């Protein structure tokens, strides 16, 4: 008997949420095999969406991503939890494919998938690689997964007490590291795919997003899981003094960019054309980290914008 599945959608963008729900409502698996739970701030006007077959959980405000997802998980009755962001549109087979590995390997705790820009324009695909490179692989791997579209065995999720609720970004990296430490496998399955309406359609929006991500992340996760970090990441932690850190920004960003281009060179023919902008986004991310360090590498309050 197939396990029941709970699909959880943390929402703040009502303009894109409807497409997400429509995609989830037309999956290849029977409708009685899964439930859809939307977590949304009560101040947003979601009633006009006329969401059918959807449980709606209202919150006082938009909390950090991890807390929004945890609130959904608390309501979930499924043995498998699927999380998908409200700007992602799943393929018709998304739930079926992203959950199939759980049946084949009891040690798999989480499964990620490809998250591809909704448009195949230069800037949309450039943003995919500059900001969301972890989702662009076309071969399976074990490692840290992004949470824009992810499935997690509920037993595994509870074993690490879910997402870290105070993190503003990198909460997915933190979750993967916690799962790995507990002995669970985190698998990327490129056969599962969602389209991403990220609306980053130019260089400025890519640079701004890179900075915001770095500012919200800081070095909090790296410091928390230092023993699991790569050698370059450990070296970066040694330079976290805000007056020294700027010296490492360009070398570290360039190293990450070169590694990314080499790793993903066969996934996109335009990748080398994207490379200068990928580098700029990596630099802007590290500048954001540096500004966070000036604040004391602390978690900044998260409010709805």
Short mmCIF file of C-alpha atoms in Angstrom, two decimals:
data_model
loop_
_atom_site.label_atom_id
_atom_site.label_comp_id
_atom_site.label_asym_id
_atom_site.label_seq_id
_atom_site.Cartn_x
_atom_site.Cartn_y
_atom_site.Cartn_z
CA UNK A 1 0.00 0.00 0.00
CA UNK A 2 1.37 3.41 -1.01
CA UNK A 3 1.98 5.87 1.85
CA UNK A 4 -0.30 8.90 2.15
CA UNK A 5 1.35 12.15 1.05
CA UNK A 6 0.95 15.67 2.44
CA UNK A 7 1.86 18.53 0.09
CA UNK A 8 2.67 21.74 1.97
CA UNK A 9 2.74 25.16 0.30
CA UNK A 10 4.05 28.11 2.34
CA UNK A 11 2.46 31.11 0.60
CA UNK A 12 2.94 34.86 0.39
CA UNK A 13 2.37 35.48 -3.35
CA UNK A 14 -1.29 35.15 -4.24
CA UNK A 15 -0.53 36.09 -7.87
CA UNK A 16 1.39 32.85 -8.44
CA UNK A 17 -0.20 30.58 -5.82
CA UNK A 18 -3.18 29.67 -8.01
CA UNK A 19 -0.94 28.09 -10.67
CA UNK A 20 0.84 26.08 -8.00
CA UNK A 21 -2.45 24.73 -6.63
CA UNK A 22 -3.77 23.97 -10.11
CA UNK A 23 -0.63 21.95 -10.83
CA UNK A 24 -0.94 20.07 -7.55
CA UNK A 25 -4.63 19.36 -8.15
CA UNK A 26 -3.90 17.62 -11.46
CA UNK A 27 -1.30 15.06 -10.46
CA UNK A 28 -0.92 11.59 -11.96
CA UNK A 29 -1.58 9.86 -8.64
CA UNK A 30 -5.16 9.42 -7.32
CA UNK A 31 -6.53 12.42 -5.45
CA UNK A 32 -7.29 10.34 -2.37
CA UNK A 33 -3.58 9.54 -2.03
CA UNK A 34 -2.55 13.06 -1.04
CA UNK A 35 -3.67 16.26 0.66
CA UNK A 36 -2.75 19.89 -0.04
CA UNK A 37 -2.05 22.29 2.84
CA UNK A 38 -1.48 26.02 2.26
CA UNK A 39 0.14 28.13 4.99
CA UNK A 40 -0.63 31.80 4.41
CA UNK A 41 -0.63 35.07 6.43
CA UNK A 42 -4.19 36.08 7.33
CA UNK A 43 -3.62 39.64 6.05
CA UNK A 44 -3.38 38.37 2.45
CA UNK A 45 -6.55 38.16 0.37
CA UNK A 46 -6.49 34.48 -0.56
CA UNK A 47 -10.26 33.90 -0.54
CA UNK A 48 -10.54 35.17 -4.10
CA UNK A 49 -8.45 32.21 -5.27
CA UNK A 50 -11.34 29.84 -4.46
CA UNK A 51 -9.03 27.02 -3.46
CA UNK A 52 -10.80 23.66 -3.59
CA UNK A 53 -9.49 20.47 -1.96
CA UNK A 54 -7.08 22.62 0.00
CA UNK A 55 -6.63 23.01 3.74
CA UNK A 56 -5.78 26.62 4.53
CA UNK A 57 -3.80 27.43 7.67
CA UNK A 58 -3.72 31.14 8.55
CA UNK A 59 -0.78 32.73 10.34
CA UNK A 60 -0.49 36.10 12.07
CA UNK A 61 2.28 37.18 9.69
CA UNK A 62 4.78 35.83 7.20
CA UNK A 63 7.27 33.89 9.29
CA UNK A 64 10.70 32.69 8.09
CA UNK A 65 10.51 29.86 5.52
CA UNK A 66 11.36 27.10 7.96
CA UNK A 67 8.65 28.07 10.42
CA UNK A 68 6.02 28.34 7.68
CA UNK A 69 6.88 24.83 6.51
CA UNK A 70 6.91 23.45 10.05
CA UNK A 71 3.42 24.86 10.67
CA UNK A 72 2.23 22.95 7.63
CA UNK A 73 3.97 19.78 8.76
CA UNK A 74 2.16 19.99 12.10
CA UNK A 75 -1.16 19.74 10.25
CA UNK A 76 0.00 17.01 7.88
CA UNK A 77 -1.32 13.46 8.17
CA UNK A 78 0.92 11.93 5.49
CA UNK A 79 3.90 9.62 5.92
CA UNK A 80 5.70 11.67 3.26
CA UNK A 81 5.86 15.47 3.31
CA UNK A 82 6.23 17.32 0.00
CA UNK A 83 7.13 21.00 0.25
CA UNK A 84 6.74 23.29 -2.75
CA UNK A 85 7.01 27.08 -2.95
CA UNK A 86 4.13 29.22 -4.14
CA UNK A 87 5.99 30.37 -7.27
CA UNK A 88 6.63 26.81 -8.50
CA UNK A 89 4.43 24.86 -10.92
CA UNK A 90 4.81 21.08 -10.64
CA UNK A 91 4.73 18.76 -13.63
CA UNK A 92 1.82 16.31 -13.70
CA UNK A 93 4.05 13.46 -12.49
CA UNK A 94 5.92 15.49 -9.86
CA UNK A 95 4.51 13.84 -6.73
CA UNK A 96 4.73 10.37 -8.27
CA UNK A 97 8.36 10.73 -9.35
CA UNK A 98 9.74 12.63 -6.36
CA UNK A 99 8.34 10.09 -3.90
CA UNK A 100 9.21 6.86 -5.75
CA UNK A 101 12.70 6.57 -4.25
CA UNK A 102 11.27 6.25 -0.75
CA UNK A 103 9.72 2.92 -1.73
CA UNK A 104 13.03 1.60 -3.08
CA UNK A 105 15.46 2.65 -0.34
CA UNK A 106 14.45 2.93 3.32
CA UNK A 107 17.57 5.01 4.06
CA UNK A 108 16.49 7.87 1.78
CA UNK A 109 15.22 10.63 4.03
CA UNK A 110 14.74 13.43 1.49
CA UNK A 111 14.48 13.79 -2.29
CA UNK A 112 15.04 16.99 -4.25
CA UNK A 113 14.33 17.78 -7.89
CA UNK A 114 15.06 20.09 -10.80
CA UNK A 115 13.61 23.59 -10.48
CA UNK A 116 13.75 25.35 -13.84
CA UNK A 117 12.79 28.90 -14.80
CA UNK A 118 9.32 29.11 -16.30
CA UNK A 119 10.77 30.88 -19.35
CA UNK A 120 13.72 29.77 -21.46
CA UNK A 121 14.99 33.31 -22.01
CA UNK A 122 18.62 34.29 -21.50
CA UNK A 123 18.06 36.07 -18.18
CA UNK A 124 15.67 33.52 -16.71
CA UNK A 125 18.10 30.69 -17.38
CA UNK A 126 21.01 32.85 -16.25
CA UNK A 127 19.18 33.42 -12.95
CA UNK A 128 18.63 29.67 -12.64
CA UNK A 129 22.39 29.11 -12.62
CA UNK A 130 23.36 32.26 -10.76
CA UNK A 131 20.85 31.93 -7.92
CA UNK A 132 19.43 28.40 -8.01
CA UNK A 133 22.35 26.31 -9.29
CA UNK A 134 21.69 23.46 -6.86
CA UNK A 135 18.53 22.60 -8.82
CA UNK A 136 20.11 22.50 -12.30
CA UNK A 137 21.86 19.12 -12.30
CA UNK A 138 20.64 16.49 -14.77
CA UNK A 139 22.20 13.52 -12.99
CA UNK A 140 21.38 12.10 -9.53
CA UNK A 141 23.59 12.90 -6.54
CA UNK A 142 23.59 12.63 -2.76
CA UNK A 143 24.10 15.92 -0.98
CA UNK A 144 22.38 19.04 0.21
CA UNK A 145 19.01 19.80 -1.38
CA UNK A 146 17.08 22.98 -2.04
CA UNK A 147 13.64 23.27 -0.45
CA UNK A 148 11.73 25.08 -3.21
CA UNK A 149 10.42 21.63 -4.17
CA UNK A 150 11.39 18.71 -1.96
CA UNK A 151 9.93 15.51 -0.49
CA UNK A 152 10.87 14.30 2.99
CA UNK A 153 10.04 11.12 4.82
CA UNK A 154 8.04 12.26 7.86
CA UNK A 155 10.00 9.96 10.15
CA UNK A 156 13.22 11.60 8.98
CA UNK A 157 11.73 15.09 9.26
CA UNK A 158 10.69 14.50 12.87
CA UNK A 159 14.04 12.94 13.74
CA UNK A 160 15.73 16.32 13.17
CA UNK A 161 12.81 18.39 14.55
CA UNK A 162 12.05 19.81 11.10
CA UNK A 163 13.39 23.05 9.68
CA UNK A 164 15.30 25.55 11.81
CA UNK A 165 12.61 28.19 12.32
CA UNK A 166 14.79 31.25 12.89
CA UNK A 167 16.86 31.04 9.70
CA UNK A 168 15.88 33.52 6.99
CA UNK A 169 17.75 31.63 4.29
CA UNK A 170 19.84 28.45 3.91
CA UNK A 171 17.29 26.59 6.06
CA UNK A 172 17.29 23.86 3.39
CA UNK A 173 21.07 23.47 3.62
CA UNK A 174 20.76 23.26 7.39
CA UNK A 175 18.05 20.58 7.11
CA UNK A 176 20.11 18.47 4.69
CA UNK A 177 23.11 18.64 7.01
CA UNK A 178 20.98 17.61 10.00
CA UNK A 179 19.49 14.69 8.08
CA UNK A 180 22.91 13.54 6.90
CA UNK A 181 24.27 13.71 10.43
CA UNK A 182 21.40 11.45 11.55
CA UNK A 183 22.31 8.90 8.88
CA UNK A 184 19.61 9.71 6.32
CA UNK A 185 20.40 9.99 2.61
CA UNK A 186 19.49 13.18 0.76
CA UNK A 187 18.98 12.32 -2.92
CA UNK A 188 18.61 14.64 -5.91
CA UNK A 189 16.32 13.09 -8.53
CA UNK A 190 16.58 14.99 -11.86
CA UNK A 191 13.60 13.11 -13.30
CA UNK A 192 11.26 15.13 -11.08
CA UNK A 193 10.83 18.73 -12.19
CA UNK A 194 8.92 21.91 -11.44
CA UNK A 195 8.82 25.22 -13.29
CA UNK A 196 9.89 28.26 -11.29
CA UNK A 197 8.30 31.67 -11.81
CA UNK A 198 11.14 33.45 -10.00
CA UNK A 199 10.71 36.67 -12.04
CA UNK A 200 14.46 37.39 -12.07
CA UNK A 201 14.61 38.63 -15.65
CA UNK A 202 17.61 40.95 -15.65
CA UNK A 203 21.06 41.54 -14.20
CA UNK A 204 19.91 43.99 -11.52
CA UNK A 205 17.32 41.58 -10.10
CA UNK A 206 19.92 38.79 -10.04
CA UNK A 207 22.48 40.96 -8.21
CA UNK A 208 19.90 42.21 -5.70
CA UNK A 209 18.68 38.68 -4.98
CA UNK A 210 22.25 37.48 -4.54
CA UNK A 211 22.93 40.21 -1.99
CA UNK A 212 19.71 39.57 -0.06
CA UNK A 213 20.41 35.85 0.11
CA UNK A 214 23.91 36.44 1.46
CA UNK A 215 22.71 39.05 3.93
CA UNK A 216 19.96 36.77 5.26
CA UNK A 217 22.25 33.73 5.42
CA UNK A 218 25.43 35.13 6.90
CA UNK A 219 27.71 32.34 8.07
CA UNK A 220 25.20 30.95 10.57
CA UNK A 221 24.81 27.50 8.98
CA UNK A 222 28.54 27.13 8.29
CA UNK A 223 29.35 27.91 11.93
CA UNK A 224 26.67 25.51 13.19
CA UNK A 225 27.87 22.59 11.03
CA UNK A 226 31.57 23.41 10.73
CA UNK A 227 32.66 19.76 10.95
CA UNK A 228 30.59 18.96 7.82
CA UNK A 229 31.88 21.89 5.77
CA UNK A 230 34.26 21.67 2.82
CA UNK A 231 37.83 22.91 3.25
CA UNK A 232 37.15 26.24 1.43
CA UNK A 233 34.09 26.86 3.63
CA UNK A 234 36.12 26.12 6.76
CA UNK A 235 38.79 28.55 5.58
CA UNK A 236 36.12 31.19 5.03
CA UNK A 237 34.93 30.75 8.62
CA UNK A 238 38.45 31.56 9.79
CA UNK A 239 38.12 34.90 7.98
CA UNK A 240 34.77 35.91 9.43
CA UNK A 241 36.17 39.05 11.00
CA UNK A 242 34.27 41.78 9.09
CA UNK A 243 37.48 43.74 8.52
CA UNK A 244 39.27 40.75 6.96
CA UNK A 245 36.39 39.08 5.14
CA UNK A 246 36.34 41.48 2.11
CA UNK A 247 39.77 40.15 1.11
CA UNK A 248 38.27 36.70 0.55
CA UNK A 249 35.14 37.73 -1.36
CA UNK A 250 36.42 37.77 -4.94
CA UNK A 251 38.76 34.72 -4.67
CA UNK A 252 36.04 32.63 -3.00
CA UNK A 253 33.31 33.76 -5.42
CA UNK A 254 35.58 33.03 -8.40
CA UNK A 255 36.43 29.56 -7.06
CA UNK A 256 32.76 28.70 -6.59
CA UNK A 257 31.92 29.99 -10.07
CA UNK A 258 34.64 27.93 -11.76
CA UNK A 259 33.57 24.82 -9.86
CA UNK A 260 29.93 25.38 -10.80
CA UNK A 261 30.67 25.87 -14.49
CA UNK A 262 32.78 22.71 -14.56
CA UNK A 263 30.14 20.67 -12.73
CA UNK A 264 27.23 21.85 -14.88
CA UNK A 265 29.01 22.33 -18.21
CA UNK A 266 26.87 19.70 -19.97
CA UNK A 267 23.48 20.90 -18.74
CA UNK A 268 23.11 24.18 -20.64
CA UNK A 269 24.79 25.29 -23.92
CA UNK A 270 24.70 28.95 -22.83
CA UNK A 271 26.43 28.32 -19.50
CA UNK A 272 29.71 29.97 -20.51
CA UNK A 273 27.78 33.07 -21.59
CA UNK A 274 26.18 33.13 -18.15
CA UNK A 275 29.51 32.82 -16.33
CA UNK A 276 30.28 36.58 -15.86
CA UNK A 277 26.84 37.12 -14.35
CA UNK A 278 27.13 34.01 -12.19
CA UNK A 279 30.39 35.46 -10.84
CA UNK A 280 28.74 38.82 -10.14
CA UNK A 281 25.89 37.11 -8.30
CA UNK A 282 28.39 35.14 -6.19
CA UNK A 283 30.25 38.33 -5.37
CA UNK A 284 27.02 40.11 -4.42
CA UNK A 285 26.09 37.14 -2.21
CA UNK A 286 29.41 37.36 -0.38
CA UNK A 287 29.03 41.12 -0.02
CA UNK A 288 25.68 40.39 1.62
CA UNK A 289 27.40 37.94 3.98
CA UNK A 290 29.99 40.60 4.80
CA UNK A 291 27.30 43.18 5.64
CA UNK A 292 25.67 40.57 7.87
CA UNK A 293 29.01 40.08 9.63
CA UNK A 294 29.10 43.82 10.29
CA UNK A 295 25.83 43.23 12.17
CA UNK A 296 27.52 40.46 14.18
CA UNK A 297 26.55 37.45 12.00
CA UNK A 298 23.09 37.51 13.52
CA UNK A 299 19.64 36.61 12.25
CA UNK A 300 17.79 39.70 11.05
CA UNK A 301 14.07 40.05 11.78
CA UNK A 302 11.88 38.72 8.98
CA UNK A 303 8.76 40.63 8.05
CA UNK A 304 6.44 40.48 5.07
CA UNK A 305 7.39 43.05 2.44
#
